[in-house]
PDB file of C-alpha atoms in Angstrom:
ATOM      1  CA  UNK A 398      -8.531 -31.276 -18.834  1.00  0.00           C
ATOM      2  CA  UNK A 399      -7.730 -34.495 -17.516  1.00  0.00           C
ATOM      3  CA  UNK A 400      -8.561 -35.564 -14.054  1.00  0.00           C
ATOM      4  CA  UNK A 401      -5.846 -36.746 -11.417  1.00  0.00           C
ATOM      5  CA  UNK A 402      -5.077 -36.362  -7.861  1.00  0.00           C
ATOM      6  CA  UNK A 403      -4.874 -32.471  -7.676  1.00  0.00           C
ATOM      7  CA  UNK A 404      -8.648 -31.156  -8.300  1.00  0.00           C
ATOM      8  CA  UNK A 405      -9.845 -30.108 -11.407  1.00  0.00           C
ATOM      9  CA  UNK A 406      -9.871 -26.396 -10.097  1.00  0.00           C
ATOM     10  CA  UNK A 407      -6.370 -26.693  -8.586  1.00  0.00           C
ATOM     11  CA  UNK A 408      -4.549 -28.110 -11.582  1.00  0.00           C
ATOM     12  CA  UNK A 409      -6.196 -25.345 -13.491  1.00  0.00           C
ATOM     13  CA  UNK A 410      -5.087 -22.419 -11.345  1.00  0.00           C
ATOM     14  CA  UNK A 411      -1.445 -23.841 -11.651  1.00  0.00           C
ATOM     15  CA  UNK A 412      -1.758 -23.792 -15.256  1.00  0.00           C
ATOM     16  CA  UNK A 413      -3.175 -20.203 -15.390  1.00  0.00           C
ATOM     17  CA  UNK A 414       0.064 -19.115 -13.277  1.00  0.00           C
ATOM     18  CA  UNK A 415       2.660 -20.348 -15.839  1.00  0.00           C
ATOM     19  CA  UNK A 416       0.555 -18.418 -18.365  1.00  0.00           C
ATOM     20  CA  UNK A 417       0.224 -15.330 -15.886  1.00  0.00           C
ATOM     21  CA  UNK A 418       4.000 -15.895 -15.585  1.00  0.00           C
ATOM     22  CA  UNK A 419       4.686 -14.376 -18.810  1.00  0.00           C
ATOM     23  CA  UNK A 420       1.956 -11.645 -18.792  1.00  0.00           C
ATOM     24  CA  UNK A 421       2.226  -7.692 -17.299  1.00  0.00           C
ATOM     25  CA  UNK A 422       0.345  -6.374 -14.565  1.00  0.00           C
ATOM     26  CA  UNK A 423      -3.307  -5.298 -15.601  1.00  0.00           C
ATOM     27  CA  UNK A 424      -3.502  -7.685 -18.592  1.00  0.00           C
ATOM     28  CA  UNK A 425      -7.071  -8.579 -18.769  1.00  0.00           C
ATOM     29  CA  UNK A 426      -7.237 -12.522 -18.676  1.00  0.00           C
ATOM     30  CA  UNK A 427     -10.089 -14.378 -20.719  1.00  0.00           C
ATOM     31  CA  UNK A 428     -13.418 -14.691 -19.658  1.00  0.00           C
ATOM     32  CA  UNK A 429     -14.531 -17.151 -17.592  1.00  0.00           C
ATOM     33  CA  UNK A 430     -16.603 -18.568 -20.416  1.00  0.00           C
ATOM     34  CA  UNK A 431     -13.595 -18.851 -23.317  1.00  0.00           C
ATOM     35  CA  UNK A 432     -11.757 -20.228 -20.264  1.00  0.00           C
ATOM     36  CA  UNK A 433     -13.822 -23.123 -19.700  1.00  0.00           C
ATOM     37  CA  UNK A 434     -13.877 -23.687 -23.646  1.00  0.00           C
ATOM     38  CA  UNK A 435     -10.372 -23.200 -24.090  1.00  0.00           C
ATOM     39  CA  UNK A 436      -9.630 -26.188 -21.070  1.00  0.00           C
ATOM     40  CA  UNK A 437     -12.524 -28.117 -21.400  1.00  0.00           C
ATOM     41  CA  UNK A 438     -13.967 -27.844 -18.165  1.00  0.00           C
ATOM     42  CA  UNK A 439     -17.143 -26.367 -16.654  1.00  0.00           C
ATOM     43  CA  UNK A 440     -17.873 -22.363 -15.756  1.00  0.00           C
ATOM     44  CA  UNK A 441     -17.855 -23.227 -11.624  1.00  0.00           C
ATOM     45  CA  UNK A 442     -14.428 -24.870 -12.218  1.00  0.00           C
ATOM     46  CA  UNK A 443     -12.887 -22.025 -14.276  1.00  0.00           C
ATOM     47  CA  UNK A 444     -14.373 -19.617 -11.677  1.00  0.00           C
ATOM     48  CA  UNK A 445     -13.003 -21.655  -8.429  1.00  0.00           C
ATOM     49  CA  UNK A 446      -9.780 -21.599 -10.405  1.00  0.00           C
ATOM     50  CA  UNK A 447      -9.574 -17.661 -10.921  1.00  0.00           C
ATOM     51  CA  UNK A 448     -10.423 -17.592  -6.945  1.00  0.00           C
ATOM     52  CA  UNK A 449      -7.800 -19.937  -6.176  1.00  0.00           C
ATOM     53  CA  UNK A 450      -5.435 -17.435  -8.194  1.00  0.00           C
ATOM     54  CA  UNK A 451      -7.303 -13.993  -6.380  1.00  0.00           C
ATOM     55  CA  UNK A 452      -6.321 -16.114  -3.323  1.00  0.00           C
ATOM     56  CA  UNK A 453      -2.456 -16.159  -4.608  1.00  0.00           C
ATOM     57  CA  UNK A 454      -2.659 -12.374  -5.687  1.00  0.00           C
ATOM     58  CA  UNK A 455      -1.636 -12.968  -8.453  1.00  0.00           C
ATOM     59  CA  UNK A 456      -4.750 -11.736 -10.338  1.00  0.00           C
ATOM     60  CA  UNK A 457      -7.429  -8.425  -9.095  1.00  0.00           C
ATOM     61  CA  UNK A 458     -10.734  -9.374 -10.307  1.00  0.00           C
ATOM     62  CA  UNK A 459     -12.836  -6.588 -10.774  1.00  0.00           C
ATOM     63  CA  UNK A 460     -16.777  -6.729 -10.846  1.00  0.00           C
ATOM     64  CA  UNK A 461     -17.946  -5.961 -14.641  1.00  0.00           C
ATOM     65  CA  UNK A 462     -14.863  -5.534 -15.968  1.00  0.00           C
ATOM     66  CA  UNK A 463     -13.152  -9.107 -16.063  1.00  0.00           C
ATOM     67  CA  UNK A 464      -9.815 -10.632 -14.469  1.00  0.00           C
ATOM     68  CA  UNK A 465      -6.631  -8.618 -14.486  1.00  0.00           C
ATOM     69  CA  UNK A 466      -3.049  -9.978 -13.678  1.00  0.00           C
ATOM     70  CA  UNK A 467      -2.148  -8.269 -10.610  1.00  0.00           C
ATOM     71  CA  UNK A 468       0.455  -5.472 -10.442  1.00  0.00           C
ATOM     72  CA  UNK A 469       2.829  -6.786  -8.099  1.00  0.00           C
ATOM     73  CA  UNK A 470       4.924  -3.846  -7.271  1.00  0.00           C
ATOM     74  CA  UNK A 471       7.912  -4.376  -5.145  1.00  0.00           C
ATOM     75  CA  UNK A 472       7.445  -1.194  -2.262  1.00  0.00           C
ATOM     76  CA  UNK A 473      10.906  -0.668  -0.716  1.00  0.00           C
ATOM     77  CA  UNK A 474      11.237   0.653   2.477  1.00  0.00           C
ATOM     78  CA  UNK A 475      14.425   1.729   3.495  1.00  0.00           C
ATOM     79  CA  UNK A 476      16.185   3.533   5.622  1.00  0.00           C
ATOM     80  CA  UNK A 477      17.871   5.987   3.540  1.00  0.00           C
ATOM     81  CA  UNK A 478      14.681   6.668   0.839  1.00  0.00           C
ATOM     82  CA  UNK A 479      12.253   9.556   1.223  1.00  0.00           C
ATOM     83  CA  UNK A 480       9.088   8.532   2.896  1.00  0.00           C
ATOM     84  CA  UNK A 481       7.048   9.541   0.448  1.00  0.00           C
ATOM     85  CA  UNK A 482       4.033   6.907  -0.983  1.00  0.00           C
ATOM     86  CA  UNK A 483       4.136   8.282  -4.454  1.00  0.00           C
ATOM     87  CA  UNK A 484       8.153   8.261  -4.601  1.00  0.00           C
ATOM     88  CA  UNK A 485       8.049   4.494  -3.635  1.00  0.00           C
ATOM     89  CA  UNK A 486       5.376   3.832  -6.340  1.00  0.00           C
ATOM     90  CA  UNK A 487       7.228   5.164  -9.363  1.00  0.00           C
ATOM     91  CA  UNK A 488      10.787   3.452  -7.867  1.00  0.00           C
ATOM     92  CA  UNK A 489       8.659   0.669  -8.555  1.00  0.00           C
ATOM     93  CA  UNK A 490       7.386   1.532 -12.220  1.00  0.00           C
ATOM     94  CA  UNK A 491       3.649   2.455 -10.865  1.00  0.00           C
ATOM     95  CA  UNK A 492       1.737   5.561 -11.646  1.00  0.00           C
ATOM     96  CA  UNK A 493       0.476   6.788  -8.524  1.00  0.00           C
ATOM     97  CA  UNK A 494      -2.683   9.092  -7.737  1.00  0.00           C
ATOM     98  CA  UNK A 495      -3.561  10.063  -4.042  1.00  0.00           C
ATOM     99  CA  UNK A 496      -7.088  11.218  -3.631  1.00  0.00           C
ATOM    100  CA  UNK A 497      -7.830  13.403  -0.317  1.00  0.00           C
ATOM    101  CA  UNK A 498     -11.092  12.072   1.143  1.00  0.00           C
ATOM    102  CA  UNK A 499     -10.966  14.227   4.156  1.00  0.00           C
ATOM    103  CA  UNK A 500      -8.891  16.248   6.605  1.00  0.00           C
ATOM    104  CA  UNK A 501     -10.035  16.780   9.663  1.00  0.00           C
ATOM    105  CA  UNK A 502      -8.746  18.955  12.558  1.00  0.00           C
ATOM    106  CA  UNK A 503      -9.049  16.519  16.080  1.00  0.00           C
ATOM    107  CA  UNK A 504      -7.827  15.861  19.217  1.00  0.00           C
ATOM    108  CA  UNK A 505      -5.566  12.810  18.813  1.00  0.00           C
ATOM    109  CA  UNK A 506      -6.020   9.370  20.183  1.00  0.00           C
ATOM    110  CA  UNK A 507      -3.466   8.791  23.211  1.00  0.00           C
ATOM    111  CA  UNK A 508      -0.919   6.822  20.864  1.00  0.00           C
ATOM    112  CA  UNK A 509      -0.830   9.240  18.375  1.00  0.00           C
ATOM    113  CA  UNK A 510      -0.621  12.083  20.921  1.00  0.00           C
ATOM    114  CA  UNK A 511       2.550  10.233  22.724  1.00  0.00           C
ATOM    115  CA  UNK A 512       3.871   9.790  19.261  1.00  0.00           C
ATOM    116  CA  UNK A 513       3.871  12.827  18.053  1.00  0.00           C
ATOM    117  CA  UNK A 514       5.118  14.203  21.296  1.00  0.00           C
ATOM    118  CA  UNK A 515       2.348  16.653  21.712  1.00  0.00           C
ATOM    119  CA  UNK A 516       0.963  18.453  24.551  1.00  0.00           C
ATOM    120  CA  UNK A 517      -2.748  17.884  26.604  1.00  0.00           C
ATOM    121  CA  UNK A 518      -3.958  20.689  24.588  1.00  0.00           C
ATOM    122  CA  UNK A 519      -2.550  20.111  21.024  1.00  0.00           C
ATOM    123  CA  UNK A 520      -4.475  19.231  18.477  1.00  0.00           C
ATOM    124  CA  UNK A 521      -3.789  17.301  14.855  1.00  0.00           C
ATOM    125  CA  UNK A 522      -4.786  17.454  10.906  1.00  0.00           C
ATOM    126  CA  UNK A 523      -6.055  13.595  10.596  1.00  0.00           C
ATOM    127  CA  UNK A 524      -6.377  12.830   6.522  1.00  0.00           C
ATOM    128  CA  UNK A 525      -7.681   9.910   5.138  1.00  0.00           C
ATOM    129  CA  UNK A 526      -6.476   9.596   1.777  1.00  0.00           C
ATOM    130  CA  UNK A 527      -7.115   6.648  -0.652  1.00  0.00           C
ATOM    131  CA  UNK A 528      -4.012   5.810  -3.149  1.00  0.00           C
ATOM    132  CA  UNK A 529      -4.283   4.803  -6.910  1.00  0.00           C
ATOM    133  CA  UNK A 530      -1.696   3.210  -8.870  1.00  0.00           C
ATOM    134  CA  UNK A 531      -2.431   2.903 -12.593  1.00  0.00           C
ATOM    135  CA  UNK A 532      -5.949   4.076 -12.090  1.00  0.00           C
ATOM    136  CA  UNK A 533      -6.301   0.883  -9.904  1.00  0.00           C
ATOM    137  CA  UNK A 534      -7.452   1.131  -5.394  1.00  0.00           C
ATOM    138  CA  UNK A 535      -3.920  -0.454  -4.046  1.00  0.00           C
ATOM    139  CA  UNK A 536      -4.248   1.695  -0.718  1.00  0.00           C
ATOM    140  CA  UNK A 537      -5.974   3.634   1.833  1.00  0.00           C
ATOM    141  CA  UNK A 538      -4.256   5.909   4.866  1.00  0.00           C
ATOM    142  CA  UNK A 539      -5.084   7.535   7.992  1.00  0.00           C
ATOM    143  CA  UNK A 540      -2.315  10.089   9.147  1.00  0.00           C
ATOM    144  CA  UNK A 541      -2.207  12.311  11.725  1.00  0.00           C
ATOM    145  CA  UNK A 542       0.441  15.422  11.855  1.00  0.00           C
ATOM    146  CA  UNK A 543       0.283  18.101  14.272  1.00  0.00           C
ATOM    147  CA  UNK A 544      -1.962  21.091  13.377  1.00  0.00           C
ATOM    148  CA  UNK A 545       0.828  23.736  14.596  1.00  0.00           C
ATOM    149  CA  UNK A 546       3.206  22.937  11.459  1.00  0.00           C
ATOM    150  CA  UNK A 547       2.581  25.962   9.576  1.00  0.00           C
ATOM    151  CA  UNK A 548      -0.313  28.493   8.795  1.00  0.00           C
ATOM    152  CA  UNK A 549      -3.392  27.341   6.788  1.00  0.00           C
ATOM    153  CA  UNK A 550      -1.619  23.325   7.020  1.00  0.00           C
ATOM    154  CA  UNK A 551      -5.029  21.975   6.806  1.00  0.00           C
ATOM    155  CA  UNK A 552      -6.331  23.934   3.545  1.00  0.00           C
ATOM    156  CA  UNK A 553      -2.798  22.820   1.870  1.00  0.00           C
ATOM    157  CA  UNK A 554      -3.422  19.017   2.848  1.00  0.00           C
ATOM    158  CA  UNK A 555      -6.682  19.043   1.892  1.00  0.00           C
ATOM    159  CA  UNK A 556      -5.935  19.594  -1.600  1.00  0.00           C
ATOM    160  CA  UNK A 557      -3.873  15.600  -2.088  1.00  0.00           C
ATOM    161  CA  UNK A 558      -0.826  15.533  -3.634  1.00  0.00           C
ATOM    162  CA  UNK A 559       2.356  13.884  -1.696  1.00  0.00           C
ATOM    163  CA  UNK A 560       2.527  14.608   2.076  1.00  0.00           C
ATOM    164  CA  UNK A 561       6.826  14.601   1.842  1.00  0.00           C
ATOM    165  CA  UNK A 562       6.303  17.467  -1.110  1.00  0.00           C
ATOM    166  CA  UNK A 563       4.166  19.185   0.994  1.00  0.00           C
ATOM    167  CA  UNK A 564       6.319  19.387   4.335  1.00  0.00           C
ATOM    168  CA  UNK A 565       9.561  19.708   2.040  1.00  0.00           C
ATOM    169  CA  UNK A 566       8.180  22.985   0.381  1.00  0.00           C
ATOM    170  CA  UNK A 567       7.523  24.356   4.311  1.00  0.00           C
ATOM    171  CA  UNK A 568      10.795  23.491   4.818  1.00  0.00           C
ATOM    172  CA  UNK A 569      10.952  20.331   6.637  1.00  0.00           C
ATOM    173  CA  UNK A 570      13.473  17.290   5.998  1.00  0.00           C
ATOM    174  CA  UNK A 571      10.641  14.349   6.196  1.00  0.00           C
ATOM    175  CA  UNK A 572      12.823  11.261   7.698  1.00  0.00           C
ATOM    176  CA  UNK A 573      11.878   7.741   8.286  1.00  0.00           C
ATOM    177  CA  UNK A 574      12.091   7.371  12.180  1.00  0.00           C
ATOM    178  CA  UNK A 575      10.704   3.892  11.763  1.00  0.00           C
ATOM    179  CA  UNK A 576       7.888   1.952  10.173  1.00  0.00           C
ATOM    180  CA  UNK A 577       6.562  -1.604  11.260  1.00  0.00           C
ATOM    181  CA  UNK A 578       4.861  -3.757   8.675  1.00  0.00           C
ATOM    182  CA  UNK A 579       2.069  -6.695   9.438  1.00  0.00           C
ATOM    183  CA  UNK A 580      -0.700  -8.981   8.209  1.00  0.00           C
ATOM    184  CA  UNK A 581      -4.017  -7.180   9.181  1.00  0.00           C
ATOM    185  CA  UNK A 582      -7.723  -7.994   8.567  1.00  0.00           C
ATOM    186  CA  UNK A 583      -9.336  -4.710   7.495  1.00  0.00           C
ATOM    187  CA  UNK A 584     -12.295  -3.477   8.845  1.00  0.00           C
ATOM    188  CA  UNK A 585     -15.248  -3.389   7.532  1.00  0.00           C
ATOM    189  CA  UNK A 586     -14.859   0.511   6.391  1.00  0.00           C
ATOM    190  CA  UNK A 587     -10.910  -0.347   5.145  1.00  0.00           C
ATOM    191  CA  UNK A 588     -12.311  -2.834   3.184  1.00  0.00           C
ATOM    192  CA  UNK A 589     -14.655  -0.838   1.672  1.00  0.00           C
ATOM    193  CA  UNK A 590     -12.011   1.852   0.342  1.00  0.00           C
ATOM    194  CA  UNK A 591      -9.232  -0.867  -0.866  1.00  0.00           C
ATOM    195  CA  UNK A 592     -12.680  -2.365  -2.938  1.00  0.00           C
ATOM    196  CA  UNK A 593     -12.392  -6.028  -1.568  1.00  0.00           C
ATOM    197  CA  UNK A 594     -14.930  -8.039  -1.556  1.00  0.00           C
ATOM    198  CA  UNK A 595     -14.673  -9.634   2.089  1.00  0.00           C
ATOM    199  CA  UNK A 596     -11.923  -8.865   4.447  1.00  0.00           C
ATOM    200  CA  UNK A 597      -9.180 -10.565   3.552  1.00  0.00           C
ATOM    201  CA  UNK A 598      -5.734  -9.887   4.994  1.00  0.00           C
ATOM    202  CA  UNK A 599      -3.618  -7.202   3.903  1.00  0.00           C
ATOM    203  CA  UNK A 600      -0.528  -5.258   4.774  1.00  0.00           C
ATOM    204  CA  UNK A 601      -0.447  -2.938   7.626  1.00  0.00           C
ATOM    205  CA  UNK A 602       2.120  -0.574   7.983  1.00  0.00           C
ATOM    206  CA  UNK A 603       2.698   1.619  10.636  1.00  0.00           C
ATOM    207  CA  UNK A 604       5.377   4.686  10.424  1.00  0.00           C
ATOM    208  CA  UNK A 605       6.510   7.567  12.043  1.00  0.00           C
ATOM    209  CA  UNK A 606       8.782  10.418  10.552  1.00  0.00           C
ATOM    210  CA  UNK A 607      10.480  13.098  11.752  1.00  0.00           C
ATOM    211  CA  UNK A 608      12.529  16.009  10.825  1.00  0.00           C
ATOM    212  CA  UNK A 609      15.978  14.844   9.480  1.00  0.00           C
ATOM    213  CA  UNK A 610      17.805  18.120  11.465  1.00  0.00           C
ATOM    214  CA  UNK A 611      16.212  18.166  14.941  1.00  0.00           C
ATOM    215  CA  UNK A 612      14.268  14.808  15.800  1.00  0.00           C
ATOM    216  CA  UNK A 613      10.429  16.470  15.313  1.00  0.00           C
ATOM    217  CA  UNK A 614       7.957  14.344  14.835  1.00  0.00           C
ATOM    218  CA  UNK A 615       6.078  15.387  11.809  1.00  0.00           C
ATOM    219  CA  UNK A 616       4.059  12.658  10.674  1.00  0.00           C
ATOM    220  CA  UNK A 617       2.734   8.853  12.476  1.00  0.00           C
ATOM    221  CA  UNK A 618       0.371   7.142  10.166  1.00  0.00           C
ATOM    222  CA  UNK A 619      -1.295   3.995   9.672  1.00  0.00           C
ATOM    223  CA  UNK A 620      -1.790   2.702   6.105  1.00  0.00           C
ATOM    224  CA  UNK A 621      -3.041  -0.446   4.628  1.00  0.00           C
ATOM    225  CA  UNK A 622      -2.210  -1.624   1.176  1.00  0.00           C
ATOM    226  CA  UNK A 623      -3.914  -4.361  -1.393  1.00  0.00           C
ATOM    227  CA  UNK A 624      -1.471  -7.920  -1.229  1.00  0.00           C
ATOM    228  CA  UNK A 625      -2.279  -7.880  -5.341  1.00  0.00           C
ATOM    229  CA  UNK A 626      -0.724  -4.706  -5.688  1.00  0.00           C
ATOM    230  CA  UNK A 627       2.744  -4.411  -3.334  1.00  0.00           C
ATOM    231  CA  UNK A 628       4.878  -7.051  -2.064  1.00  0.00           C
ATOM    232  CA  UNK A 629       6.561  -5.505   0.736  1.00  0.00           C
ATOM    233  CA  UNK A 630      10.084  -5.341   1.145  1.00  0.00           C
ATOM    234  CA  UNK A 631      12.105  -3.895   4.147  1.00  0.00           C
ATOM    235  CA  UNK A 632      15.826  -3.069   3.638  1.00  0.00           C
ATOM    236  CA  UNK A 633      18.606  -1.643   6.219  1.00  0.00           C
ATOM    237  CA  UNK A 634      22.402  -2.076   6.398  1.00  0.00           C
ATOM    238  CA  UNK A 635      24.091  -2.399   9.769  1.00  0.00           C
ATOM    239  CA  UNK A 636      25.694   0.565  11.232  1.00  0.00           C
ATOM    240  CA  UNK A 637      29.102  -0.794  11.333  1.00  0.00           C
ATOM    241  CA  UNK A 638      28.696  -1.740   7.848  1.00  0.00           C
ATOM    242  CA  UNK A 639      27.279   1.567   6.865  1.00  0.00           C
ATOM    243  CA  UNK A 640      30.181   3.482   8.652  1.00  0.00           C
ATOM    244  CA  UNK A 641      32.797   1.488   7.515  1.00  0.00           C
ATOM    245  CA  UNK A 642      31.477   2.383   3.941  1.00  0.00           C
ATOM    246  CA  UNK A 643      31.741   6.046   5.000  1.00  0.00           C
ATOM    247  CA  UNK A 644      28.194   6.752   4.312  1.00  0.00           C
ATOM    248  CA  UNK A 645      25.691   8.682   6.758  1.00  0.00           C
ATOM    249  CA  UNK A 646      24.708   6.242   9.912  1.00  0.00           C
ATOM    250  CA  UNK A 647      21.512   4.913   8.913  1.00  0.00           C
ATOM    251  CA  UNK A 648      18.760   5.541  12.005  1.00  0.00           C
ATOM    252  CA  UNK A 649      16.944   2.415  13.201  1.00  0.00           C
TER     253      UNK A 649
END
């Protein structure tokens, strides 16, 4: 591989994108070794290069098994679309798996309490929940819904499966109230579930839903998500655009 202005590891990297350009998600790339043979340039370039490209998300290395091209999914948040994690995976051509890690009945932190609109008393199921797509860690959640939904809520949470299946069957209409979506670093236990090596940023989304008929909150969660799995996109259509296209009026 010739050498120029860009370095070595650089002007590899770019290379490996057009090629990753016409690959799926969770193609295994070559090794590190048959990369440096097939370019001509050393093992700590070929590896700086796959970093470069972890760096990009655009490939989820994975100790002892190799380099995979990263999945990429597009998760669409919208107004008018269930809430539901697992829905939003499939819309995007994922298979999704939610594994229950725990669920705990607490007293809520103040925020959550004030969300949730609950009393000094009240208390709340917290889960923490790790989510799979493909087999693969893409994200890891910490919700909080009030304990007083229906009888035995905590035994039927604790067995996984999607939250907005779960409050649908007790006869709630799960709504997006509203969900905000940043750039966090993890900490050091987030990390640990999404399997990163480091803490590199991630996306952070916050949400609240409610029940579609009254206004109840039902739900306010906190989830992060792997950058090499989702690229986040929000949609919403203005209300005088929405009305004037007689469809329901889309909350905020």
């Amino acid at each position: 591989m010739p050498n120029g202005a860009v370095p070595n590891y650089l002007a590899l990297a770019d290379l490996l994108e057009t090629s990753i350009a016409t690959m799926k998600g969770g193609d295994r790339l070559p090794s590190e070794n048959e990369l440096a043979t097939l370019h001509g340039v050393s093992r700590v370039t070929t590896r700086a290069a796959l970093q470069e490209l972890e760096r990009r998300h655009l490939v989820r290395r994975s100790k002892g098994s190799g380099t995979f091209v990263a999945l990429r999914l597009v998760f669409t948040i919208r107004p008018d679309l269930p809430p539901s994690w697992s829905q939003t995976v499939r819309r995007a051509g994922g298979e999704p798996a939610v594994k229950s890690v725990d669920a705990v009945l607490t007293q809520p932190d103040p925020e959550t309490r004030e969300r949730l609109e609950l009393g000094p008393r009240d208390k709340v199921v917290r889960l923490r929940r790790i989510g799979l797509v493909n087999g693969l860690v893409a994200n890891t959640a910490l919700t909080c819904l009030p304990a007083d939904l229906a009888p035995g809520f905590r035994d039927l949470l604790a067995t996984g499966g999607s939250l907005n299946t779960i409050l649908t069957s007790l006869g709630y209409h799960p709504q997006r109230e509203w969900t905000r979506v940043d750039m966090q670093v993890p900490s050091e236990e987030i990390a640990a579930d999404l399997e990163l090596e480091g803490r590199p940023r991630v996306w952070g989304l916050t949400s609240l839903v409610v029940d579609g008929r009254d206004g109840r909150p039902l739900e306010f969660g906190r989830g992060w998500h792997r950058p090499d799995v989702f690229d986040m996109r929000m949609e919403y259509q203005s209300k005088r655009r929405t009305q004037r296209a007689g469809a329901p009026e889309a909350r905020s």
